[in-house]
Tab-separated table of C-alpha atoms (C1' of nucleotides) in Angstrom:
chain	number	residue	atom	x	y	z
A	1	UNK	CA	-110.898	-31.519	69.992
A	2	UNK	CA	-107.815	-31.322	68.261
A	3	UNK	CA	-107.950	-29.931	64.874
A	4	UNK	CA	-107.448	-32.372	61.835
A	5	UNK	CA	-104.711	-32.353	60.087
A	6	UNK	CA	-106.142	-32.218	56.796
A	7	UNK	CA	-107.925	-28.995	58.311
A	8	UNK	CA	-105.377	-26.724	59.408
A	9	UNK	CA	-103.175	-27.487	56.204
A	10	UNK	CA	-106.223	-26.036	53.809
A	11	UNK	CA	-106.199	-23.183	56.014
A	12	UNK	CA	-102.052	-22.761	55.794
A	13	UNK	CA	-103.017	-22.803	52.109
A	14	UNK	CA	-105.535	-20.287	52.371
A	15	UNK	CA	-103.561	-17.532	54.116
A	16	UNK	CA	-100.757	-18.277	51.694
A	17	UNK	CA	-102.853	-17.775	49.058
A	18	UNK	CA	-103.733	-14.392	50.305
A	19	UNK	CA	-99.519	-13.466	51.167
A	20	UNK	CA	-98.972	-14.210	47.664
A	21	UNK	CA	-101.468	-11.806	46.435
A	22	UNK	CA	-101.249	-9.211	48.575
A	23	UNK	CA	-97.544	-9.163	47.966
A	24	UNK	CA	-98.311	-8.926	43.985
A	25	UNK	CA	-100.713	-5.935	44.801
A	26	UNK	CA	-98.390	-4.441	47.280
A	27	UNK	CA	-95.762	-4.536	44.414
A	28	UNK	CA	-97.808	-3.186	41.939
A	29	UNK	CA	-99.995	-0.479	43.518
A	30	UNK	CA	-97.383	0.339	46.517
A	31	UNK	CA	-99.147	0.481	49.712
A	32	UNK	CA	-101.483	3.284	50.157
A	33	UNK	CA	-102.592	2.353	46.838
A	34	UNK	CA	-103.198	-1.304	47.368
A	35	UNK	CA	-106.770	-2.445	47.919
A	36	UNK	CA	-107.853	-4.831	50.315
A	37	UNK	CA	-110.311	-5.772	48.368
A	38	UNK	CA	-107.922	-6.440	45.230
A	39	UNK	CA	-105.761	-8.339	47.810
A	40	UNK	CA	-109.241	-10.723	48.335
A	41	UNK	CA	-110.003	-10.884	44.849
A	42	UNK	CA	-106.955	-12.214	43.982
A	43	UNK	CA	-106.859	-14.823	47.082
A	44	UNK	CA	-110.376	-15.416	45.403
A	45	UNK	CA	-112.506	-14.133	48.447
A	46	UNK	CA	-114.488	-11.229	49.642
A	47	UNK	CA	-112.392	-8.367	51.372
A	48	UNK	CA	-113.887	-9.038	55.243
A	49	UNK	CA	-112.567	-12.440	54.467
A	50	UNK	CA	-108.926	-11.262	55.027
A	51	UNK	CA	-109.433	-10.402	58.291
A	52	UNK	CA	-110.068	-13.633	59.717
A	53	UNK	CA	-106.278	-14.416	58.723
A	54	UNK	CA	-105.045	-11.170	59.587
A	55	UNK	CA	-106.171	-8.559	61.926
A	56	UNK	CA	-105.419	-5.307	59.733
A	57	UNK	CA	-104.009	-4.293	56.658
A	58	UNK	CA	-100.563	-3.426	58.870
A	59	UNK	CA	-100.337	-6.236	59.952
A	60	UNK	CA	-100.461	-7.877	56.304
A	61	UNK	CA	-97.972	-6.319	54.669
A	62	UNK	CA	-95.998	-6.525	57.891
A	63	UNK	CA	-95.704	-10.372	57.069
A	64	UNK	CA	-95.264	-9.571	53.376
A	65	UNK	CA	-92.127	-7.378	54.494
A	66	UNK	CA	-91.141	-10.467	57.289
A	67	UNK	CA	-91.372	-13.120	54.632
A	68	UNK	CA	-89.564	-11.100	51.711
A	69	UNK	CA	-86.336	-10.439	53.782
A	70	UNK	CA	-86.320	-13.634	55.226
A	71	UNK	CA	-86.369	-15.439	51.880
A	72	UNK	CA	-83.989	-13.216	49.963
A	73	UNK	CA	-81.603	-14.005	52.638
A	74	UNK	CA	-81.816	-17.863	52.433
A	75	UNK	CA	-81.625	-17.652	48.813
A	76	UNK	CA	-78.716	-15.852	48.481
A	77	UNK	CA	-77.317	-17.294	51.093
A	78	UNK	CA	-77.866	-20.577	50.089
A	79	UNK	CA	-76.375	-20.190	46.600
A	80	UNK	CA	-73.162	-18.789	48.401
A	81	UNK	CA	-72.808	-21.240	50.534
A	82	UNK	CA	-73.337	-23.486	47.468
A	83	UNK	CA	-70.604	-22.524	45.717
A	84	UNK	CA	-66.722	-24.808	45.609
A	85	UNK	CA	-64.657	-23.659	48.934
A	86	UNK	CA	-61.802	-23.282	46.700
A	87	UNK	CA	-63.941	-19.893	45.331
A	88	UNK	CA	-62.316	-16.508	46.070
A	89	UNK	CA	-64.425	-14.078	48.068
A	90	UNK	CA	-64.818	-11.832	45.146
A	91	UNK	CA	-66.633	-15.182	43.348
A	92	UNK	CA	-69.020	-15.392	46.554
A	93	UNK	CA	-69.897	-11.428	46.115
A	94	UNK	CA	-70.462	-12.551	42.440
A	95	UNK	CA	-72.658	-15.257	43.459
A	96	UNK	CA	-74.605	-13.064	45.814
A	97	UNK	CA	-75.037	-10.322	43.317
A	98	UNK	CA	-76.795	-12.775	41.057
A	99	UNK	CA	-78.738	-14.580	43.669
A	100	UNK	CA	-80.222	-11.445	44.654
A	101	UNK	CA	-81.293	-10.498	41.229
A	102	UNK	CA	-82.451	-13.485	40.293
A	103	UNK	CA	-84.989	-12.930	43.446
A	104	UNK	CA	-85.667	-9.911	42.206
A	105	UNK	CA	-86.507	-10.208	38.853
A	106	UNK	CA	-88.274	-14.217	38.886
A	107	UNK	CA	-88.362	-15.974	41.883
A	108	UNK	CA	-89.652	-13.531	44.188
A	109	UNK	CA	-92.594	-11.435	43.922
A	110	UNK	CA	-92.194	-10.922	48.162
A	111	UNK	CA	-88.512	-9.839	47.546
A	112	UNK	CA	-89.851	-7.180	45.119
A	113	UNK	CA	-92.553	-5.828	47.109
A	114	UNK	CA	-90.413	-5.686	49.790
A	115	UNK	CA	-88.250	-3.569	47.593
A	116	UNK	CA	-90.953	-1.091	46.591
A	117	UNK	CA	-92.758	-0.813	49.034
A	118	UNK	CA	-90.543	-0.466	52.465
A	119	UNK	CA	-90.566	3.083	51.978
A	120	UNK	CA	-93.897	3.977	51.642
A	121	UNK	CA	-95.565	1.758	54.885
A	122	UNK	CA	-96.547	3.247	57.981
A	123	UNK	CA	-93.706	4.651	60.249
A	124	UNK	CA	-94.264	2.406	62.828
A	125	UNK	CA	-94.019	-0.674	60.595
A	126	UNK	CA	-91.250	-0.112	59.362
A	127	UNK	CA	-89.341	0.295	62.868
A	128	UNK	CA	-90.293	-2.812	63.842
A	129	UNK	CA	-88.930	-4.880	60.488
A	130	UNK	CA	-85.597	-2.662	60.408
A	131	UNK	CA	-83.741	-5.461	62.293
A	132	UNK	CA	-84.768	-8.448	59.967
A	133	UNK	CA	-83.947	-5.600	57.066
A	134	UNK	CA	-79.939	-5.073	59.012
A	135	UNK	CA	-79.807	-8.706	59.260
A	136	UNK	CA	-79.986	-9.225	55.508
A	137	UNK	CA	-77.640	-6.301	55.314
A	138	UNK	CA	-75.092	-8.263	57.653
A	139	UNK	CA	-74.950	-10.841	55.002
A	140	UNK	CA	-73.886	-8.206	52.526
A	141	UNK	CA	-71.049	-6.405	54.880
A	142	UNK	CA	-69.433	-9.612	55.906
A	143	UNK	CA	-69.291	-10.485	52.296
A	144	UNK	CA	-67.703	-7.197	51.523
A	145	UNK	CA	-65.296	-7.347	54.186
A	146	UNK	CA	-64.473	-10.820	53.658
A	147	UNK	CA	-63.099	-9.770	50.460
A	148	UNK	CA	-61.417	-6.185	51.638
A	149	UNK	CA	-59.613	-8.860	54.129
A	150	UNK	CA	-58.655	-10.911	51.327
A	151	UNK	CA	-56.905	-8.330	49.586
A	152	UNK	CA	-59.101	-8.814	46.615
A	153	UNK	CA	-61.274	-5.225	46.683
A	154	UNK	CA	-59.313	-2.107	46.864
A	155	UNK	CA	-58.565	-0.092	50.209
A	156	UNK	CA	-60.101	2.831	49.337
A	157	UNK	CA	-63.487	2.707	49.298
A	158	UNK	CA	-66.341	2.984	52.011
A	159	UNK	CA	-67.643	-0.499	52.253
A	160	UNK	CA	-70.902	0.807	54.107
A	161	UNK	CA	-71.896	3.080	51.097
A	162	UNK	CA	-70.252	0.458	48.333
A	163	UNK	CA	-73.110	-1.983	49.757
A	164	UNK	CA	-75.474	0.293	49.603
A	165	UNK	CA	-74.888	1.119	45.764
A	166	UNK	CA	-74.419	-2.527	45.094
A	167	UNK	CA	-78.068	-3.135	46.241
A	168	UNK	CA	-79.370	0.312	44.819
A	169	UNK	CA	-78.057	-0.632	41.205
A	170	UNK	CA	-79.861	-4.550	41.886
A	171	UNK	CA	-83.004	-3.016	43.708
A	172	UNK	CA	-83.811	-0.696	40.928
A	173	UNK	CA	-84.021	-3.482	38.631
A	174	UNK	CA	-87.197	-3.815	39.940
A	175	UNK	CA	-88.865	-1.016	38.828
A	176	UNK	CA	-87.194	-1.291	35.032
A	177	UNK	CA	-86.713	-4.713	34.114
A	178	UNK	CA	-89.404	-6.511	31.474
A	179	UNK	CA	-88.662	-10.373	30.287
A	180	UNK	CA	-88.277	-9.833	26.770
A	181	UNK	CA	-84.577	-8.256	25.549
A	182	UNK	CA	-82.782	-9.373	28.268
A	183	UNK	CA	-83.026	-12.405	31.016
A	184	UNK	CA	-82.524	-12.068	34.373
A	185	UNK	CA	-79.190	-14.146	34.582
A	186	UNK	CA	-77.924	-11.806	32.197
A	187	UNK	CA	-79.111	-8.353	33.719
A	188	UNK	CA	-77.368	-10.243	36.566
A	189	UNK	CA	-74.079	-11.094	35.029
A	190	UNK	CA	-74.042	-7.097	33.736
A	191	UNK	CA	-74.074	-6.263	37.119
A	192	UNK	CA	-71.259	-8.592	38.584
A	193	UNK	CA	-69.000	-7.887	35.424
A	194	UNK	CA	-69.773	-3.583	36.417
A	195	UNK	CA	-69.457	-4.109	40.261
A	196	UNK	CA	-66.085	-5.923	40.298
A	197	UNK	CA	-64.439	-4.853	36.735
A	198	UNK	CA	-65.408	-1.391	36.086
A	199	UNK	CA	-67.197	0.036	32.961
A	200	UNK	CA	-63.353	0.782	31.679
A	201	UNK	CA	-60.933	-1.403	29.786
A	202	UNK	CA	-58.003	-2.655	31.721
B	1	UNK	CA	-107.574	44.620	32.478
B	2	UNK	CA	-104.200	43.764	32.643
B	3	UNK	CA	-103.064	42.235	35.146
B	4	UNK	CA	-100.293	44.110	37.425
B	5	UNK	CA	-96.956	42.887	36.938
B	6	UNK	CA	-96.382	42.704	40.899
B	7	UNK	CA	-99.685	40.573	41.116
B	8	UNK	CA	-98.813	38.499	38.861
B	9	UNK	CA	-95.039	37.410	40.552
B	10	UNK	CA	-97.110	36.972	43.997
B	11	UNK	CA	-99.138	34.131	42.651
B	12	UNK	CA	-96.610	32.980	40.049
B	13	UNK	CA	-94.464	32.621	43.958
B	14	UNK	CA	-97.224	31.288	46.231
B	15	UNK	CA	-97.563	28.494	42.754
B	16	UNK	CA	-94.551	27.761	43.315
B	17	UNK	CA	-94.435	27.691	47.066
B	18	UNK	CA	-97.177	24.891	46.436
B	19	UNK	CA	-94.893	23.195	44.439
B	20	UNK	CA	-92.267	22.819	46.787
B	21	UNK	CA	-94.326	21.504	49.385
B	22	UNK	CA	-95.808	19.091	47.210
B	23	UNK	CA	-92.240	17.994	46.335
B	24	UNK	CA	-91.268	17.283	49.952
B	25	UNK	CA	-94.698	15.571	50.806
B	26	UNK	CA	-94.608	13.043	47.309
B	27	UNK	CA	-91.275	12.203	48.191
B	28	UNK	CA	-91.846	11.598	52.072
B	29	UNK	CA	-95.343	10.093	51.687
B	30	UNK	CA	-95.841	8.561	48.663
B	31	UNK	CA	-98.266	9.524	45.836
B	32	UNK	CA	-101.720	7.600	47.486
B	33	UNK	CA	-100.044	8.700	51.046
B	34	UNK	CA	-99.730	12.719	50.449
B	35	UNK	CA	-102.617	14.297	51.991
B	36	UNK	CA	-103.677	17.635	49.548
B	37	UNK	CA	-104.380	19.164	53.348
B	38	UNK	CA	-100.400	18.366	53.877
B	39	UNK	CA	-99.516	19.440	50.956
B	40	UNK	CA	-101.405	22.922	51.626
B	41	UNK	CA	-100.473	23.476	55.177
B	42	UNK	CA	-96.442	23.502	53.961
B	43	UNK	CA	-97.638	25.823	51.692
B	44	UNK	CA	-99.466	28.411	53.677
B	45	UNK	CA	-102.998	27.764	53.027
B	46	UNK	CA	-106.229	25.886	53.016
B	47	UNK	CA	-106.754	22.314	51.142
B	48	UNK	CA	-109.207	23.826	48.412
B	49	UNK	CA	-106.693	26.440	47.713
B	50	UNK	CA	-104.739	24.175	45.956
B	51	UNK	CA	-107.433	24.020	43.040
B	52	UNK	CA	-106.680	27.599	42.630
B	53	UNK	CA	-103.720	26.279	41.078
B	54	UNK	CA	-104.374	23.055	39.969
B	55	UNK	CA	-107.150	21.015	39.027
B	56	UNK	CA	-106.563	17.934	40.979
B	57	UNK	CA	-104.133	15.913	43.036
B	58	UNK	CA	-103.160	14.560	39.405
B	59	UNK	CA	-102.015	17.347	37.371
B	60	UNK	CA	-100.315	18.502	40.422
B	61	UNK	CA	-98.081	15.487	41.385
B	62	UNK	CA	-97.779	15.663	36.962
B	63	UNK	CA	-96.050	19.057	37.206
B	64	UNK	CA	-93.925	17.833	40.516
B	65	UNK	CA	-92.673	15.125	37.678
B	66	UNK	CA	-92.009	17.389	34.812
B	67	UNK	CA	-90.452	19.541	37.022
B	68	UNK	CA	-87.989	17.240	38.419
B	69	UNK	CA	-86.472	15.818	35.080
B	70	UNK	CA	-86.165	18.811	33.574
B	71	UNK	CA	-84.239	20.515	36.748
B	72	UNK	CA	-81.987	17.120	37.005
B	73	UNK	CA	-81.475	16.697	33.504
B	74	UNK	CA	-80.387	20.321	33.489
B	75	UNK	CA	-78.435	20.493	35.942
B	76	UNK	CA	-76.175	17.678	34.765
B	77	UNK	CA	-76.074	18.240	31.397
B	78	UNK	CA	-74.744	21.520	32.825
B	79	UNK	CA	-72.072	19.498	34.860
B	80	UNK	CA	-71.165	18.001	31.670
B	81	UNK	CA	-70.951	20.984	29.671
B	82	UNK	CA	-69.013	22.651	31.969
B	83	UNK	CA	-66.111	20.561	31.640
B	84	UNK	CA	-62.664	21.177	30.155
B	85	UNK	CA	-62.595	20.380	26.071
B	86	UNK	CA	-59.731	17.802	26.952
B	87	UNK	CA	-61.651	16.129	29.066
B	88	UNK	CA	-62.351	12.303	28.068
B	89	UNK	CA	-65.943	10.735	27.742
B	90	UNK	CA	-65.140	8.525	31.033
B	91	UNK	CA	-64.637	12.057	32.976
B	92	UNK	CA	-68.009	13.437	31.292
B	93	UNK	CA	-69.423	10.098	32.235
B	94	UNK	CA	-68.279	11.245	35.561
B	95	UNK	CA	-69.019	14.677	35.775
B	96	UNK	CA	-73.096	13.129	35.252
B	97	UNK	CA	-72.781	10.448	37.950
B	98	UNK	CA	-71.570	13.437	40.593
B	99	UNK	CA	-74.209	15.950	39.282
B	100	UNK	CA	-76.894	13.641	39.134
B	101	UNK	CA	-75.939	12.372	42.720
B	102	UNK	CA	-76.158	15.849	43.767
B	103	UNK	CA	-79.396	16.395	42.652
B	104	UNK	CA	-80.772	13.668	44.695
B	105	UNK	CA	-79.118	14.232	47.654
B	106	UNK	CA	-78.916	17.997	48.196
B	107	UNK	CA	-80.296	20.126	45.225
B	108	UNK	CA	-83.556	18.429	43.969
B	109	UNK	CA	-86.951	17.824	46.371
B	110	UNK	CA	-87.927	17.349	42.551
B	111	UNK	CA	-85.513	15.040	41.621
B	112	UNK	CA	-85.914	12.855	44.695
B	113	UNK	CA	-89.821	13.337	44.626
B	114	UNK	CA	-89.437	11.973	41.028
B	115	UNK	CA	-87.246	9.041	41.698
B	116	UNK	CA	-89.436	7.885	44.838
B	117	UNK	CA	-93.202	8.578	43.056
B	118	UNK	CA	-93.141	7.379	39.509
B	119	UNK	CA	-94.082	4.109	39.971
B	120	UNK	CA	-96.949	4.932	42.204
B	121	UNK	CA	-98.365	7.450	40.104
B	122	UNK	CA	-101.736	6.682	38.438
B	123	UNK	CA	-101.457	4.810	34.505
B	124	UNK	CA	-102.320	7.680	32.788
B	125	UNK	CA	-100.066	9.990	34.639
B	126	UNK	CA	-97.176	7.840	34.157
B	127	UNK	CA	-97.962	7.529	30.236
B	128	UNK	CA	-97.841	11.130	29.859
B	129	UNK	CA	-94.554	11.300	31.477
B	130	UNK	CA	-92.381	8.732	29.744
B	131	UNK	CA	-91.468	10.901	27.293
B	132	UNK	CA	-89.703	13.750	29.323
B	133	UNK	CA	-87.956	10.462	31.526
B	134	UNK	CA	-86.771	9.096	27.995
B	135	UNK	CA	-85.372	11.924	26.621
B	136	UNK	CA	-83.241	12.203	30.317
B	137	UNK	CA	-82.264	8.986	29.698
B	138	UNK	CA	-81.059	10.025	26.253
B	139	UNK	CA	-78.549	12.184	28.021
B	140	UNK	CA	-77.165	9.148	29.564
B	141	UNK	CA	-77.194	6.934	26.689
B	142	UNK	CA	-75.413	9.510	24.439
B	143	UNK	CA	-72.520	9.439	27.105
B	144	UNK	CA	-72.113	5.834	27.432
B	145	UNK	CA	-72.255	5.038	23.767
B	146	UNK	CA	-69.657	8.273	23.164
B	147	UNK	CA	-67.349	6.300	25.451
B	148	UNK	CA	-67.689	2.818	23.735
B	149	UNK	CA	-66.721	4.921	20.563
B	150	UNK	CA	-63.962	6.390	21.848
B	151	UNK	CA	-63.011	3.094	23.254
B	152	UNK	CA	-62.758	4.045	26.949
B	153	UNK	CA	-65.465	1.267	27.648
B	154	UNK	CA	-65.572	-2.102	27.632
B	155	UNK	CA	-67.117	-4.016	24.663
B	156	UNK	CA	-68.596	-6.822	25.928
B	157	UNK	CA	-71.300	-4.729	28.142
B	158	UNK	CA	-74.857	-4.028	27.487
B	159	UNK	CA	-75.389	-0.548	27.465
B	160	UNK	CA	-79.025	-0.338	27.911
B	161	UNK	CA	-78.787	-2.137	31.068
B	162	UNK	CA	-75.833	-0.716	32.301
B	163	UNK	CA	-77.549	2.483	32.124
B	164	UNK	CA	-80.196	1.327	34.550
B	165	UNK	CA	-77.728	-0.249	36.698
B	166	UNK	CA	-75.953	2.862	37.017
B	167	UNK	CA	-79.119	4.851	37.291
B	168	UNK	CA	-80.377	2.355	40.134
B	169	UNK	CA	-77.345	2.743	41.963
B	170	UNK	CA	-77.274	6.456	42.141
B	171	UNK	CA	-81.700	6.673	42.668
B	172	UNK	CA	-81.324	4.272	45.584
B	173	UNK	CA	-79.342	6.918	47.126
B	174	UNK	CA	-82.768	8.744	47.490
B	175	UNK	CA	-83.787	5.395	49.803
B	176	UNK	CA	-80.974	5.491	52.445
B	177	UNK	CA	-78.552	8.297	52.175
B	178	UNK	CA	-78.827	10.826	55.654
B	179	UNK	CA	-76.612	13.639	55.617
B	180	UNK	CA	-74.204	12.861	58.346
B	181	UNK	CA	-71.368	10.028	58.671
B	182	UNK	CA	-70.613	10.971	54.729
B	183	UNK	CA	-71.573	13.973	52.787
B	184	UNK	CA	-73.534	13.829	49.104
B	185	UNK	CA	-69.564	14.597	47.313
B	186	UNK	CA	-68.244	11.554	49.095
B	187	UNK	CA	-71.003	9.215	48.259
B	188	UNK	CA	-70.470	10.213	44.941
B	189	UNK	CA	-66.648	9.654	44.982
B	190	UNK	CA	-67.828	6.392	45.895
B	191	UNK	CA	-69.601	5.669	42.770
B	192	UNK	CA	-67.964	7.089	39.967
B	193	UNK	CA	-64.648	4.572	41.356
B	194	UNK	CA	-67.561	1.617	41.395
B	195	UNK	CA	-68.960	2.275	38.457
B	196	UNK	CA	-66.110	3.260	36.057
B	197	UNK	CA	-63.290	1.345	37.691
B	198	UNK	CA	-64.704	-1.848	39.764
B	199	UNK	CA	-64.066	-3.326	43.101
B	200	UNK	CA	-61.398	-5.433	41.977
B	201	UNK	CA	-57.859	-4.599	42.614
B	202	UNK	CA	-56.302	-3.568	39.479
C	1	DA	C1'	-128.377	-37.277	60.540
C	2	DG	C1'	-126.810	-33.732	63.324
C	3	DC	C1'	-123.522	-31.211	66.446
C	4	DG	C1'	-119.915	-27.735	66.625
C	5	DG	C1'	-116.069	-25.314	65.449
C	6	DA	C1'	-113.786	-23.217	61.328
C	7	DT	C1'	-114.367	-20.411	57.437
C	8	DT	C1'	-116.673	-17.236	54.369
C	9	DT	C1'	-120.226	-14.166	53.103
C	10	DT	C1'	-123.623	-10.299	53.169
C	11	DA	C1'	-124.720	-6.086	55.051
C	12	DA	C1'	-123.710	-2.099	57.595
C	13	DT	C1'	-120.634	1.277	59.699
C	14	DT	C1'	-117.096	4.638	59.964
C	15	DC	C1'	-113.872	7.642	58.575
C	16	DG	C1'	-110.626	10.054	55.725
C	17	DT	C1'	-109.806	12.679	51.849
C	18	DG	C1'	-110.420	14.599	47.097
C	19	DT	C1'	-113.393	17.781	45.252
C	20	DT	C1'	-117.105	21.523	44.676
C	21	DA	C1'	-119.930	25.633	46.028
C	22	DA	C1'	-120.463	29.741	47.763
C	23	DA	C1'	-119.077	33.381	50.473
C	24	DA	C1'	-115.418	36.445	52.095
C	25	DA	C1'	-111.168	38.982	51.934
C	26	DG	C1'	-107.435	41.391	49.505
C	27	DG	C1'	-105.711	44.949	46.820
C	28	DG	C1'	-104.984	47.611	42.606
C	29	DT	C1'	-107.315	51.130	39.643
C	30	DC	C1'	-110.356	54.800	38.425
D	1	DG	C1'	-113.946	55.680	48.391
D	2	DA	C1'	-116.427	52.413	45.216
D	3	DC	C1'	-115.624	48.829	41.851
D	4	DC	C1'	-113.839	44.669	40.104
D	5	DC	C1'	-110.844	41.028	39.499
D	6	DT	C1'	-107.881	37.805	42.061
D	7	DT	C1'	-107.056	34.914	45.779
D	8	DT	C1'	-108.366	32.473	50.002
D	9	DT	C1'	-111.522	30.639	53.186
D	10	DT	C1'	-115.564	28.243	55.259
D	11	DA	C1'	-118.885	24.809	54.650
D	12	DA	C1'	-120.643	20.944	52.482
D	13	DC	C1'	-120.551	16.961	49.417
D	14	DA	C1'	-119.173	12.488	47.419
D	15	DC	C1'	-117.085	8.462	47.470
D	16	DG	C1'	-114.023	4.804	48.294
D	17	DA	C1'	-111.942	1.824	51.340
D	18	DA	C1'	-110.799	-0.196	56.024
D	19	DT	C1'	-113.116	-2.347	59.485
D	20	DT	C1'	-117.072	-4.622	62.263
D	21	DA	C1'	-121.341	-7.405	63.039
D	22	DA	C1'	-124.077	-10.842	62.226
D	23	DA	C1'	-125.676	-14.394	59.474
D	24	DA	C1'	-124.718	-18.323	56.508
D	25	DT	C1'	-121.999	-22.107	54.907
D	26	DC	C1'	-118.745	-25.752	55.144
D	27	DC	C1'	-116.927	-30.045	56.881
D	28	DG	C1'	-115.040	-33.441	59.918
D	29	DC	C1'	-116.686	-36.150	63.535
D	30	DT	C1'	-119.772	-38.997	66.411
DNA sequence: AGCGGATTTTAATTCGTGTTAAAAAGGGTC
DNA sequence: GACCCTTTTTAACACGAATTAAAATCCGCT
């Protein structure tokens, strides 16, 4: 018998349910210390539960890590893309500097387990999401280079370590940033005007 | 009795020795993912030797912590001593980025081990540690604001979250840097020229 | 109503690891 | 060389958490 419709979309829900929490535990207790039993509590089920949508605790945050890349990309791709074609490429790094804090710090708790807890997961895991992990770092070169091209970034700087202290200075938001003082947009806009002006007057 | 002066430097070493490895082990594995039996066999020993020293896993990853904010904070406040009188608050802003970068890259298991651990480190833990991580961060905000005054700065810039930007940038090091294509001088090159001057042309 | 697969639960197992207890070894001092 | 304090080891314990097994429940369908 086929399975009903109706059926297989309450069990989509289900294991969503569980992604979502597991990434908010992941986030907040990093990996080793994440319980699967918090994980099911928070899903609102009993810990064996969990295994009937996934076959280990590897394999879970696996899909937490799959699912965080993959959605930080289309966001911040999306909003580039988004943006008037008459916009320099120095606007478009702008755009994806916010896009990814804005993931970061409200839209995406996957995007910020990702964040804290790629480090910490099981060798093994980890070599098998580094190439959705270089893709997303793709987006971030071409952007960069796009701009060196352009003649709008200055010659003299190592692009491959640039990007990586672009994403440090946004990826550490996540372990500081509290709503309250600040918003988001504007922890974002701090960023852009440091990245591309420089802390000193011109 | 009192004890001997020699016997006393032998433990006060193999303490230390225990240290160490507990540096490199936090930082490689995580706080839940260090193994005490790890932690011991870098050092020479058997697990329940450790409790010679320490009371428990806690107090032990909570002197790996005090230890590296202390050494870092040192060390650059050092940096920043060391420079000429003429030199401006932008160079002494500097002179930290390039120490601190140091730290994390070549000098400091502790530093790194400090960057990569806090925020898996039990509540309590954590709690007792903010204060010795503020009053680094005091170092930091003293030199920003001493720019603003002197007007090397912009005006229009948060400082308490540039700070963290900054500090993000240079801790994500910890995440990807491998000594290799660049060394720990060049990276930091690289983000002094970010950070105080921008990717824009000028 | 009742069949049958999908889902969830209760109960039990297994294993790793932090910690403790008690014995042994080391080494300086008289 | 015997004594005593320090340090390290061997052995055992305790406990939590991942995983498995088996039973129970749910729910659409005929």
């Amino acid at each position: 018998m086929v399975r009903s419709e109706a059926r297989t979309r309450k069990s989509e829900e289900t294991r969503e349910r569980l992604l979502d929490a597991a990434a908010k535990v992941f986030r907040d207790k990093g990996y080793a210390g994440a319980r699967l039993c918090d994980i099911a509590e928070r899903a609102g089920m009993h810990t064996p539960g969990v295994y009937y949508y996934f076959p280990s605790k590897e394999e879970l945050v696996e899909e937490v890590l799959r699912v965080g890349v993959a959605r930080t990309r289309g966001y911040v791709q999306e909003r580039v893309a988004g943006l008037a074609e008459s916009a320099s490429a120095l606007d478009r790094l702008r755009a994806a500097i916010e896009g990814h804090v804005l993931m970061v710090l409200e839209i995406g708790d996957y995007t910020s387990a990702n964040i804290r807890i790629f480090g910490q997961v099981p060798d093994d895991v980890r070599a098998r999401h580094l190439g959705d992990q270089r893709a997303y770092g793709g987006v971030w070169r071409a952007l960069l280079e796009d701009a060196r091209a352009g003649g709008e970034i200055r010659s003299d700087l190592d692009l491959g370590v640039i990007r990586m202290l672009i994403l440090g200075a946004l990826n550490w938001t996540a372990e500081w940033y509290r709503p309250g003082p600040q918003t988001a947009t504007e922890v974002a806009r701090e960023a852009t005007a440091m990245i591309c002006d420089g802390l000193g007057v011109r």
